[in-house]
Coordinates of C-alpha atoms and ligand atoms in Angstrom, one line a residue:
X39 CA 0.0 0.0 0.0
X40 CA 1.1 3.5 -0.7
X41 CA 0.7 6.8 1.2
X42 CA -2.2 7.9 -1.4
X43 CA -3.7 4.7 -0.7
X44 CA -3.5 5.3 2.7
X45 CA -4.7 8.8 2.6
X46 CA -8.0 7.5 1.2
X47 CA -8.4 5.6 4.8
X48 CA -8.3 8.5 6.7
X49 CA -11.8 10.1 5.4
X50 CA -13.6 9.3 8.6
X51 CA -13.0 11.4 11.9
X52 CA -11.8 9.9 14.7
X53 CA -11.9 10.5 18.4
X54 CA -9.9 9.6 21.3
X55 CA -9.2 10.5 25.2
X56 CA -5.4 11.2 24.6
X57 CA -4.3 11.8 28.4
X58 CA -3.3 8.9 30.7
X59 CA -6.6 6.3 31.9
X60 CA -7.9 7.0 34.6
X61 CA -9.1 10.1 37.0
X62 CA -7.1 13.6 36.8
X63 CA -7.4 17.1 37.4
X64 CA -7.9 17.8 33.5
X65 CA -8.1 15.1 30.3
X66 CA -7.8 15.8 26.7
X67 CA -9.7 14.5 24.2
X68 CA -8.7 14.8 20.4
X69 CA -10.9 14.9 17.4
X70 CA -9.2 14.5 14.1
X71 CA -10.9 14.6 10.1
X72 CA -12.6 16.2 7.5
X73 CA -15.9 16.8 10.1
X74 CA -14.2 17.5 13.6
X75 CA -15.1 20.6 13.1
X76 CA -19.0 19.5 12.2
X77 CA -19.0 16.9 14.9
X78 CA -17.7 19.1 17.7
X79 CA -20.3 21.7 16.7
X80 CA -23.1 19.4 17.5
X81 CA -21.9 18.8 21.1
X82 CA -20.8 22.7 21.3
X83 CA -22.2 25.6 23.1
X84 CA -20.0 28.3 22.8
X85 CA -18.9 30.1 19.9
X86 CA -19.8 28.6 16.7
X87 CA -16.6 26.7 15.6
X88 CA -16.9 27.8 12.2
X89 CA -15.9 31.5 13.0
X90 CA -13.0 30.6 15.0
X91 CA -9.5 30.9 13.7
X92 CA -7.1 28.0 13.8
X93 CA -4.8 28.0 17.1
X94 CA -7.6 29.5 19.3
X95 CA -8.5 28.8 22.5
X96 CA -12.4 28.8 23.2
X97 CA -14.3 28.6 26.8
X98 CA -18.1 26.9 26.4
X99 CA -20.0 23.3 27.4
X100 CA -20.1 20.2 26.1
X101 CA -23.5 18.4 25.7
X102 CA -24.6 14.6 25.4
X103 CA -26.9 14.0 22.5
X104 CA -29.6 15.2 24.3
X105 CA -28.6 18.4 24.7
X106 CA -27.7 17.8 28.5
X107 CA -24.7 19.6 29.7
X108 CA -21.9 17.1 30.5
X109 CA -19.2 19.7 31.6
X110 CA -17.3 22.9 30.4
X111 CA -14.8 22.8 28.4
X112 CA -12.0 24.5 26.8
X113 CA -11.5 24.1 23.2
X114 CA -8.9 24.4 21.0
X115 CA -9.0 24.7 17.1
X116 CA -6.0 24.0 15.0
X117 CA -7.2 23.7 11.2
X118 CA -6.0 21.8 8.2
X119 CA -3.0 21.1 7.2
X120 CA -1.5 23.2 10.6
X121 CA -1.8 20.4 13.3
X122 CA -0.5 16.9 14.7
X123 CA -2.0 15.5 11.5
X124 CA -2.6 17.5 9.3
X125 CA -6.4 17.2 9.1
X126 CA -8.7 19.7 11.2
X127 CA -8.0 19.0 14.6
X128 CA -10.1 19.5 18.0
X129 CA -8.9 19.5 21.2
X130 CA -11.1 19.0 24.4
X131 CA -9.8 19.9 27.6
X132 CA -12.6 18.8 30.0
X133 CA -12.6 17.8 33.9
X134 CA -10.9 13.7 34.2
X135 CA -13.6 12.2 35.8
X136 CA -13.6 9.1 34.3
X137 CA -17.2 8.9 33.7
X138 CA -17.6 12.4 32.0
X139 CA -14.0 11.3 29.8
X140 CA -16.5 8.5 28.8
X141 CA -19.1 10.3 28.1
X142 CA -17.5 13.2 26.3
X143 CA -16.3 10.6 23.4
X144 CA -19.9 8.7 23.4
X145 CA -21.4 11.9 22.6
X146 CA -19.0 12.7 20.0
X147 CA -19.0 9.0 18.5
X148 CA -23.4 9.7 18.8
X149 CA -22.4 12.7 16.6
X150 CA -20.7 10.9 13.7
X151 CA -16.8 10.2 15.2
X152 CA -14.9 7.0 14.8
X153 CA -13.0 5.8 17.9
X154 CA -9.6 6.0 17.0
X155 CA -7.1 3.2 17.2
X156 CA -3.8 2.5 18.8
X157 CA -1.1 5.1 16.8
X158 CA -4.1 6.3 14.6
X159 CA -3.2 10.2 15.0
X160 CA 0.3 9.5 14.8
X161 CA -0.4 7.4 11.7
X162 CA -2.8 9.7 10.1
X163 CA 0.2 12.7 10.4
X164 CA 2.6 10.2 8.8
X165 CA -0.1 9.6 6.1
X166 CA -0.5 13.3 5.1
X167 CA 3.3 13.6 5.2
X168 CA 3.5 16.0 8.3
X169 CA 6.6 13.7 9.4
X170 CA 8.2 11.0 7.8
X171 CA 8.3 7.3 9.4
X172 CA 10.9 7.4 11.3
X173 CA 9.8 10.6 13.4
X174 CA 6.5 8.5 13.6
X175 CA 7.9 6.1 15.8
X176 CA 10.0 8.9 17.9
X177 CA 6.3 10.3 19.2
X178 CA 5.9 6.8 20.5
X179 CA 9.8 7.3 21.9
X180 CA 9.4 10.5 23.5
X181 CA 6.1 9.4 25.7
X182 CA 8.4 6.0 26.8
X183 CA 11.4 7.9 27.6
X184 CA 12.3 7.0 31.2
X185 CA 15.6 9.1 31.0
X186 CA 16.8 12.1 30.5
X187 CA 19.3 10.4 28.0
X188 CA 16.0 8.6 26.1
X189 CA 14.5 12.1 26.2
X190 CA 17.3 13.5 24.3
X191 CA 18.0 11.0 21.7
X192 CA 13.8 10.7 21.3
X193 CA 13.7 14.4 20.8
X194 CA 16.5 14.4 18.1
X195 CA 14.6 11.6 16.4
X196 CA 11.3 13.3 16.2
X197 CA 12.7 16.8 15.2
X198 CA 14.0 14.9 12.4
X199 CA 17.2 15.0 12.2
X200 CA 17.6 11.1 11.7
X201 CA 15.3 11.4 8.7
X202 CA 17.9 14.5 7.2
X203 CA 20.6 11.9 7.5
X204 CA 19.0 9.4 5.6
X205 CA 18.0 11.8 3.0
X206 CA 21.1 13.2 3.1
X207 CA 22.7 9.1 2.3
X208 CA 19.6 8.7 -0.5
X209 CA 20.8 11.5 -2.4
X210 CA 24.5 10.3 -2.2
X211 CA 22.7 6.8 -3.9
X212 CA 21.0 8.1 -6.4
X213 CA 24.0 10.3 -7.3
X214 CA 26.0 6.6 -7.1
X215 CA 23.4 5.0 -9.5
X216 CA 23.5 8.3 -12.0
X217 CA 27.0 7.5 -12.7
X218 CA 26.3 4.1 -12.8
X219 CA 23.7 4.7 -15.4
X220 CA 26.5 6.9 -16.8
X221 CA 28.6 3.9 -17.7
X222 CA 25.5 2.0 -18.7
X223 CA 24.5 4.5 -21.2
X224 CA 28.5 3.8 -23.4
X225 CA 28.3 -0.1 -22.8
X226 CA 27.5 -0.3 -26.0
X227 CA 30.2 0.9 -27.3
X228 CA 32.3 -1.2 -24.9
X229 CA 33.7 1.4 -22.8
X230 CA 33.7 1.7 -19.5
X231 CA 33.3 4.7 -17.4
X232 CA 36.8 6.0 -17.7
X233 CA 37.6 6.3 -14.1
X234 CA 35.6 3.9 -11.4
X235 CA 37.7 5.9 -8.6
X236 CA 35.2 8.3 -8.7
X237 CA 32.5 6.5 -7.6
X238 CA 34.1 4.2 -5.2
X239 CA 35.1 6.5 -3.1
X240 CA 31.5 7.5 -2.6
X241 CA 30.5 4.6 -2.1
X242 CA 33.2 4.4 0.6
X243 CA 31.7 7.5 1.9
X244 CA 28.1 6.2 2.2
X245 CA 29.4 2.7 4.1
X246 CA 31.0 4.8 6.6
X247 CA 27.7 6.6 7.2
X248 CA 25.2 4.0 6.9
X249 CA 28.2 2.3 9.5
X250 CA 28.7 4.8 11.8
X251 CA 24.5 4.7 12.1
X252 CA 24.4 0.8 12.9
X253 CA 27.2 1.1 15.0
X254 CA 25.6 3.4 17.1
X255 CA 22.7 1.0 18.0
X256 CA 24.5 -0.3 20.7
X257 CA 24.7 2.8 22.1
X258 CA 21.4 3.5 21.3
X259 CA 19.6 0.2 22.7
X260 CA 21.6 0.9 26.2
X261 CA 20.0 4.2 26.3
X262 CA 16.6 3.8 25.3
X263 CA 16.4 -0.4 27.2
X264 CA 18.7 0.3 30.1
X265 CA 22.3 0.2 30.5
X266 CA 23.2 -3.8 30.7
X267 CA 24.9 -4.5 34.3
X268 CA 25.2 -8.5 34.6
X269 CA 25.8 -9.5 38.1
X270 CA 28.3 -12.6 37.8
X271 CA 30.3 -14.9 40.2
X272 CA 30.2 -18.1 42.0
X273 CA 26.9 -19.5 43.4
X274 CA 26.1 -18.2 46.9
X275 CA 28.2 -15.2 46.5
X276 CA 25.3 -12.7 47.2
X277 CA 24.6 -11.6 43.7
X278 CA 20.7 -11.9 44.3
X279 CA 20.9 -10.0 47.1
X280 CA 22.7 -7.1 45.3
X281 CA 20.5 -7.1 42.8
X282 CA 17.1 -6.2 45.3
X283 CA 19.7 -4.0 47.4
X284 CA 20.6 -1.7 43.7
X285 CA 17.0 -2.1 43.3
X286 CA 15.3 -1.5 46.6
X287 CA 13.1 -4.4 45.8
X288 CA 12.5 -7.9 46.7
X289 CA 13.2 -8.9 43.0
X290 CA 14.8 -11.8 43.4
X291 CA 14.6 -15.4 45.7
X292 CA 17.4 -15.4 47.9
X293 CA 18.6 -18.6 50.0
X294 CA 21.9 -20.2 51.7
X295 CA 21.0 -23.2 48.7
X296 CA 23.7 -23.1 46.5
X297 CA 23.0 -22.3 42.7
X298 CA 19.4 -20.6 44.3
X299 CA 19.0 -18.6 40.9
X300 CA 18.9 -20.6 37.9
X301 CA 17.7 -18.2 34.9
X302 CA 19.0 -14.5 34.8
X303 CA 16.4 -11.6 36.6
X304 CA 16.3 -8.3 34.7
X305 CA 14.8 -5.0 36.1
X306 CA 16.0 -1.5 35.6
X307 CA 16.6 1.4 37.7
X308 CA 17.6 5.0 36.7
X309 CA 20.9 5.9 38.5
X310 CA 22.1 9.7 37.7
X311 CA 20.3 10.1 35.0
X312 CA 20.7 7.3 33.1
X313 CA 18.5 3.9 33.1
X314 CA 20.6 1.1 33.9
X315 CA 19.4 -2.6 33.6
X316 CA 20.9 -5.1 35.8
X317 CA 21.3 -8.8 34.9
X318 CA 21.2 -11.2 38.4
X319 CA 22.7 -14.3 36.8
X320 CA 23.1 -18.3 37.4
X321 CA 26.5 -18.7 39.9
X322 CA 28.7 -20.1 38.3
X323 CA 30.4 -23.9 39.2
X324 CA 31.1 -27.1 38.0
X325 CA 27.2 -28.7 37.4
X326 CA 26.0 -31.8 36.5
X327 CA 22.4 -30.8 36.7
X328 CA 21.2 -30.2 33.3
X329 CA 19.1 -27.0 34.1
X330 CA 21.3 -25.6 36.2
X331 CA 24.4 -25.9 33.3
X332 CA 22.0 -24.2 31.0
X333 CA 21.7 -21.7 33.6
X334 CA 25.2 -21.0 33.7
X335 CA 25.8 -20.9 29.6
X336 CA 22.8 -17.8 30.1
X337 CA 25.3 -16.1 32.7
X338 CA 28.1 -16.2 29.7
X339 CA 25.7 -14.7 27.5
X340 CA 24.9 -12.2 29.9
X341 CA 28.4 -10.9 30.2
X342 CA 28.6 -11.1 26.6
X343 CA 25.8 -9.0 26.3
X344 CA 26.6 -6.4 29.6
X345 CA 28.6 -2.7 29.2
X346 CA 29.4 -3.1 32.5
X347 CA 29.9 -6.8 35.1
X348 CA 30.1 -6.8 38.5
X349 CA 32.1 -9.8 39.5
X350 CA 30.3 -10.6 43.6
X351 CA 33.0 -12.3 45.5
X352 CA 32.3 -13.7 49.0
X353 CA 34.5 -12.8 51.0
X354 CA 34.2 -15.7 53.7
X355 CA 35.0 -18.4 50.9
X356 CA 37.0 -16.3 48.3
X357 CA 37.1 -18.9 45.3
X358 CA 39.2 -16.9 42.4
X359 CA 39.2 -20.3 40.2
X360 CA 36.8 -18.4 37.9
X361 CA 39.1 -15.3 37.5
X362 CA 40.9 -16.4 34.2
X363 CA 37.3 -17.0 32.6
X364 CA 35.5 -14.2 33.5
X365 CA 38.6 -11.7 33.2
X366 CA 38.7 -13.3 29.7
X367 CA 35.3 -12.3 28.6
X368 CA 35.2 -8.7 30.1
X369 CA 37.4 -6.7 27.1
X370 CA 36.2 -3.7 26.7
X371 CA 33.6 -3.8 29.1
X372 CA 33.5 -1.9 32.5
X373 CA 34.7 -4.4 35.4
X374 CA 33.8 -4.0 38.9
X375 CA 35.3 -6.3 41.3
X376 CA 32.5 -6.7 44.3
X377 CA 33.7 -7.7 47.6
X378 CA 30.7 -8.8 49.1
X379 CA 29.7 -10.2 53.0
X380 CA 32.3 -7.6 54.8
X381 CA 30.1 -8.3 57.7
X382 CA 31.4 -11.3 58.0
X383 CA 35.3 -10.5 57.2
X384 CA 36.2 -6.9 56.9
X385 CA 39.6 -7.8 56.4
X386 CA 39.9 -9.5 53.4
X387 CA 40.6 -6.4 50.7
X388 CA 44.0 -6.3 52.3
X389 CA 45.3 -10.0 52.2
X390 CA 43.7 -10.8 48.6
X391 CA 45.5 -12.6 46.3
X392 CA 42.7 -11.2 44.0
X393 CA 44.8 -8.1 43.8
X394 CA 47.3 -9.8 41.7
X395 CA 44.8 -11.1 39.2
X396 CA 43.1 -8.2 38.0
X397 CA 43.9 -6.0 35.5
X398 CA 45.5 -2.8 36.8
X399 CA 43.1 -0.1 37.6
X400 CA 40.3 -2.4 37.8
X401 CA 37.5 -0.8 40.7
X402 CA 36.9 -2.7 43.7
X403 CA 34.7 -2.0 46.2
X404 CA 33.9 -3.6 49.7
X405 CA 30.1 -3.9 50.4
X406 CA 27.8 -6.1 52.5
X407 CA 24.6 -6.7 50.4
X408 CA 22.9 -8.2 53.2
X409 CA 23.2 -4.9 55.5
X410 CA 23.1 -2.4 52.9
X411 CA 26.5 -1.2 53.4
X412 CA 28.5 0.7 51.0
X413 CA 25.6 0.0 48.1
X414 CA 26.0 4.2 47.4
X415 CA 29.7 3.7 47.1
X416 CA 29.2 0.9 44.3
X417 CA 26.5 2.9 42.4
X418 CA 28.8 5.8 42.2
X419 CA 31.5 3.6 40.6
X420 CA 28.6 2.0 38.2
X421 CA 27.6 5.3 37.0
X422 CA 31.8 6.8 36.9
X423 CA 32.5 3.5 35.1
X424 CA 29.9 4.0 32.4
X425 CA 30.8 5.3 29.4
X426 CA 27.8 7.2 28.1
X427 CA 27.4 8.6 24.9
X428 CA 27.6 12.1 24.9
X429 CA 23.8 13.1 24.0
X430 CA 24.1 16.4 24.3
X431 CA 25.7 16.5 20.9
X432 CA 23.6 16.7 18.3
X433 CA 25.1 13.1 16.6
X434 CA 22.0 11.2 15.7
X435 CA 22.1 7.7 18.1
X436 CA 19.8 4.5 16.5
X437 CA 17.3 3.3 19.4
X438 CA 15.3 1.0 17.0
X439 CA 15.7 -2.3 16.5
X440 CA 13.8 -2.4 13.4
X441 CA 16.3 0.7 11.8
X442 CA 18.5 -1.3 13.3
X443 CA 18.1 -4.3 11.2
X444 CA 17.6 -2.4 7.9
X445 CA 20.6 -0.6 8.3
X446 CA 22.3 -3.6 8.3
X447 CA 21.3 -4.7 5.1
X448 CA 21.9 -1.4 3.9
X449 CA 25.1 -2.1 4.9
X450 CA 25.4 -5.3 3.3
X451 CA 24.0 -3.7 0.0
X452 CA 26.6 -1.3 -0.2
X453 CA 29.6 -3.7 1.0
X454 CA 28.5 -5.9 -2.0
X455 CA 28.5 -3.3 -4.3
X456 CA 32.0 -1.8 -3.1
X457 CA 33.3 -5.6 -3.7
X458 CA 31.8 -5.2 -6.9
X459 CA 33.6 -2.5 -7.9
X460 CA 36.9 -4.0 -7.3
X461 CA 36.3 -6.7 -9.2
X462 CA 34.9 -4.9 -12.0
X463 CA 31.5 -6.0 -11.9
X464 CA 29.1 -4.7 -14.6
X465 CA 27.3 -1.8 -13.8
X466 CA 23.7 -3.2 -13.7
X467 CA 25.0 -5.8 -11.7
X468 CA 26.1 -3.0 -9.4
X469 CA 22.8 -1.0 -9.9
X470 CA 20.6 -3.5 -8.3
X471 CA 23.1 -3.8 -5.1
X472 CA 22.6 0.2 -4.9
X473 CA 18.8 -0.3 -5.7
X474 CA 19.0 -2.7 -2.9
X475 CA 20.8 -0.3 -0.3
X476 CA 18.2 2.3 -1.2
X477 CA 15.5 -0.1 -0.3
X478 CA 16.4 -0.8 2.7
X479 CA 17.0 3.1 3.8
X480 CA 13.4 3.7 2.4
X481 CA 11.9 0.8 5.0
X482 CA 13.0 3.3 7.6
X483 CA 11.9 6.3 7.0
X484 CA 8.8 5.1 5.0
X485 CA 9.3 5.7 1.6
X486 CA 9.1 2.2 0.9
X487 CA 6.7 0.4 3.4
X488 CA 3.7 -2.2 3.1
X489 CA 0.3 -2.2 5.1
X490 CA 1.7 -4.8 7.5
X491 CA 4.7 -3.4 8.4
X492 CA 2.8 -0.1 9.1
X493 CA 0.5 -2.0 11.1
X494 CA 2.8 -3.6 13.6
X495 CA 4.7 -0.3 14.2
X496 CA 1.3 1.7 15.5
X497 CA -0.1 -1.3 16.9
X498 CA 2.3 -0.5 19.8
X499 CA 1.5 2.7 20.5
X500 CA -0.8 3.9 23.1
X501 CA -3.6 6.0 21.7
X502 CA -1.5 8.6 20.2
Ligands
GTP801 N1 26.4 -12.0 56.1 C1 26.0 -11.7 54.9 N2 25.3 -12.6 54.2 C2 25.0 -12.3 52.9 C3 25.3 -11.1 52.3 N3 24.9 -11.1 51.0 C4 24.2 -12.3 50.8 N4 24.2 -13.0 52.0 C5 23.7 -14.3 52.2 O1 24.3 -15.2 51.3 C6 23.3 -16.2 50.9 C7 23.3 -16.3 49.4 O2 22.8 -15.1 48.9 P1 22.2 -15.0 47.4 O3 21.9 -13.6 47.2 O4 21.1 -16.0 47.2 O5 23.4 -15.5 46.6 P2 23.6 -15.7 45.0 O6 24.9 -15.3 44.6 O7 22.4 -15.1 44.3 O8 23.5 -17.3 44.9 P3 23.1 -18.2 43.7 O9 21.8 -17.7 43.2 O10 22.9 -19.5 44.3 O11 24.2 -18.2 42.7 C8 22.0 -15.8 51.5 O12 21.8 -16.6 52.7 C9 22.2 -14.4 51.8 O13 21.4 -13.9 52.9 C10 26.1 -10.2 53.1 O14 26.5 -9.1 52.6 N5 26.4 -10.6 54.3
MG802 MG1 21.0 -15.8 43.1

């Protein structure tokens, strides 16, 4: 389906309580179409609607079908194409009591609205080109946003300057394929475009781009999903406990049992402005207990997966057996050696042969999970050890999975075409890898899109 296709489906006018569920001082409800105007005007007393100009702000009632009053209102007008989505636009601002909330959009749906679906506004403004797909999903972005971080990154998204990039790498493309075509255009006269230097190094150019974007994901998916912290160490060390003490939660089951956790625990918490999401893991030991092995092979995922491991060592039976493994799989991640049950032995920084083992430089605290002791000392060195991207500048940071994954076929497009090129591969052959590239760019700011894909990405929005 295209966007006039999809135009045509926005002909009806739909309505929808756009502030949270529930009861509040003040809710919003939204009317959007061709007759908001005409369907408000039925439920309106107050100034007629026609004679009002667009961004005014109207005081009057709001009747049910009978003519009852249901509440006063304030009104606010924002005519076609000037608002959210482009159609004529309605805003109700009435007292959240839930009952007149419901009562407000049955008397507007009595008067000819539509209930709107999940993302239908949002939808409806990417339909009538007021933003392109990929600012679409930021609205959805910037109402999740848990952290100031999110916020930021959201915000960039939405403002569109993610969709300027990738218009910015479509034009390199199509300049790409024009001198393609170029070459195309002598093949019959068997000559090939005199120099191919030319457009390799643009295409160079536009894998470094479309590279620097994926790359970034990671980055990305830590800001907008959490930070990934895996607790690790042997079983009974007292990871379970630091996770509900970083939490302030009973989160996870914690016992004297060895190997008491058997699957990793996620939950996040926000820790100076950033959302971090910490990983309680399997302990790990020698098992021969199927369940728990499989267990332990997630707690090497984890740490795969983590920016940052905290490594809980119990202090009362220090087993550093595991050092060489762990140590081995923590490059380039932040490491944060946890001494852990200082209650017990408060003595035990100072005669470690740990010391030896771990990197230089490598943080270690002294903590007692158990008591709560030194947890602030440890989330400082969490948050210090973090490298965060630097969101303040304006560099645009991929949150999205689904960008994500068409980036990297983008990627994959323009790495087959740059192989091309240095084996002299015909130009068409090269045009379809460029074609392909293209494609895949389009998928994410919505040049290029079906019904279905469309579908699932509003599906998860609230009403909005
Ligand atoms: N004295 C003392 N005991 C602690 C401390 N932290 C944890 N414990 C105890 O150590 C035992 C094991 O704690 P867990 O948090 O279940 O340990 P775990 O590392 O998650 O163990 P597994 O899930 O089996 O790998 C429990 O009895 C805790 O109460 C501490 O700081 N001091
Ligand atoms: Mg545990």
């Amino acid at each position: 389906m295209n966007i006039t296709e999809l135009t045509s489906l926005t002909g009806d006018t739909i309505c929808a309580v756009s502030t949270p569920q529930g009861r509040g001082g003040i809710a919003v409800i939204r009317v959007s179409g061709p007759q908001a105007l005409d369907f408000v005007e039925k439920r309106w007393q107050g100034q007629p609607l026609a004679a009002m100009a667009t961004h005014t702000v109207h005081l009057g009632h709001l009747t049910d079908s009978q003519g009852e009053l249901l509440d006063q209102v304030v009104l606010t007008i924002y005519r076609a194409p000037n608002s959210f989505t482009g159609e004529d636009v309605v805003e109700l601002a009435c007292h959240g009591s839930t009952w007149i909330q419901q009562q407000a959009v049955q008397t507007l749906i009595d008067a000819g609205c539509r209930h709107a679906t999940a993302g239908e506004f949002t939808r409806r403004a990417f339909a009538n080109g007021r933003m392109d797909l990929s600012q679409a999903e930021a609205v959805a972005d910037v109402i999740e946003a848990q952290s100031r971080a999110a916020h930021h990154v959201a915000m960039n998204q939405m403002r569109g300057r993610y969709g300027d990039q990738l218009k910015g790498l479509r034009e390199k493309l199509l300049h790409f394929t024009a001198l393609i075509e170029l070459e195309l255009d002598f093949s019959e006269e068997d000559v090939t475009f005199a120099d191919r230097s030319e457009v390799t190094l643009l295409a160079r150019e536009i894998q470094a781009l479309i590279g620097r974007l994926a790359d970034s994901y990671r980055e990305g998916n830590a800001i907008r999903n959490g930070m990934p912290v895996a607790i690790v160490g042997q079983t009974n060390a007292g990871k379970s406990t630091l996770l509900n003490a970083l939490l302030g939660d009973d989160r996870a089951l914690v016992s004297d049992i060895h190997g008491t956790t058997r699957d990793t625990i996620e939950d996040t918490v926000i820790m100076g402005g950033t959302l971090f999401r910490f990983i309680d893991t399997a302990g790990i030991r020698q098992s021969s207990d199927t369940v728990e092995r499989m267990g332990i092979e997630r707690t090497w995922q984890a740490i795969d997966k983590a920016s940052v491991v905290l490594w809980v060592v119990d202090v009362t039976s220090a087993d550093t057996s595991m050092a060489d493994d762990i140590l081995g799989r923590c490059d380039g991640k932040a490491l944060i050696v946890v001494l852990n049950k200082t209650d017990l032995d408060d003595d035990f920084a100072a005669r470690s042969e740990l010391n030896d083992l771990l990197p230089q430089g490598t943080p270690v605290v002294a903590i007692s999970a158990k008591r709560d002791a030194d947890i602030e000392a440890l989330r400082d060195l969490i948050v210090t050890a973090t490298t965060l991207p630097n969101v303040d500048s304006n560099a645009v940071i991929v949150t999205n999975a689904r960008h994500y994954q068409a980036l990297t076929r983008a990627r994959d497009a323009i790495s087959r075409a740059i192989d091309g090129l240095n084996s002299g591969l015909s130009g068409d052959l090269l045009d379809q890898d460029i074609r392909e590239c293209l494609h895949w760019l389009g998928e994410i700011t919505g040049e290029i899109t079906t019904d279905a894909i469309l579908a699932e990405i509003f599906a998860h929005f609230c009403i909005g």
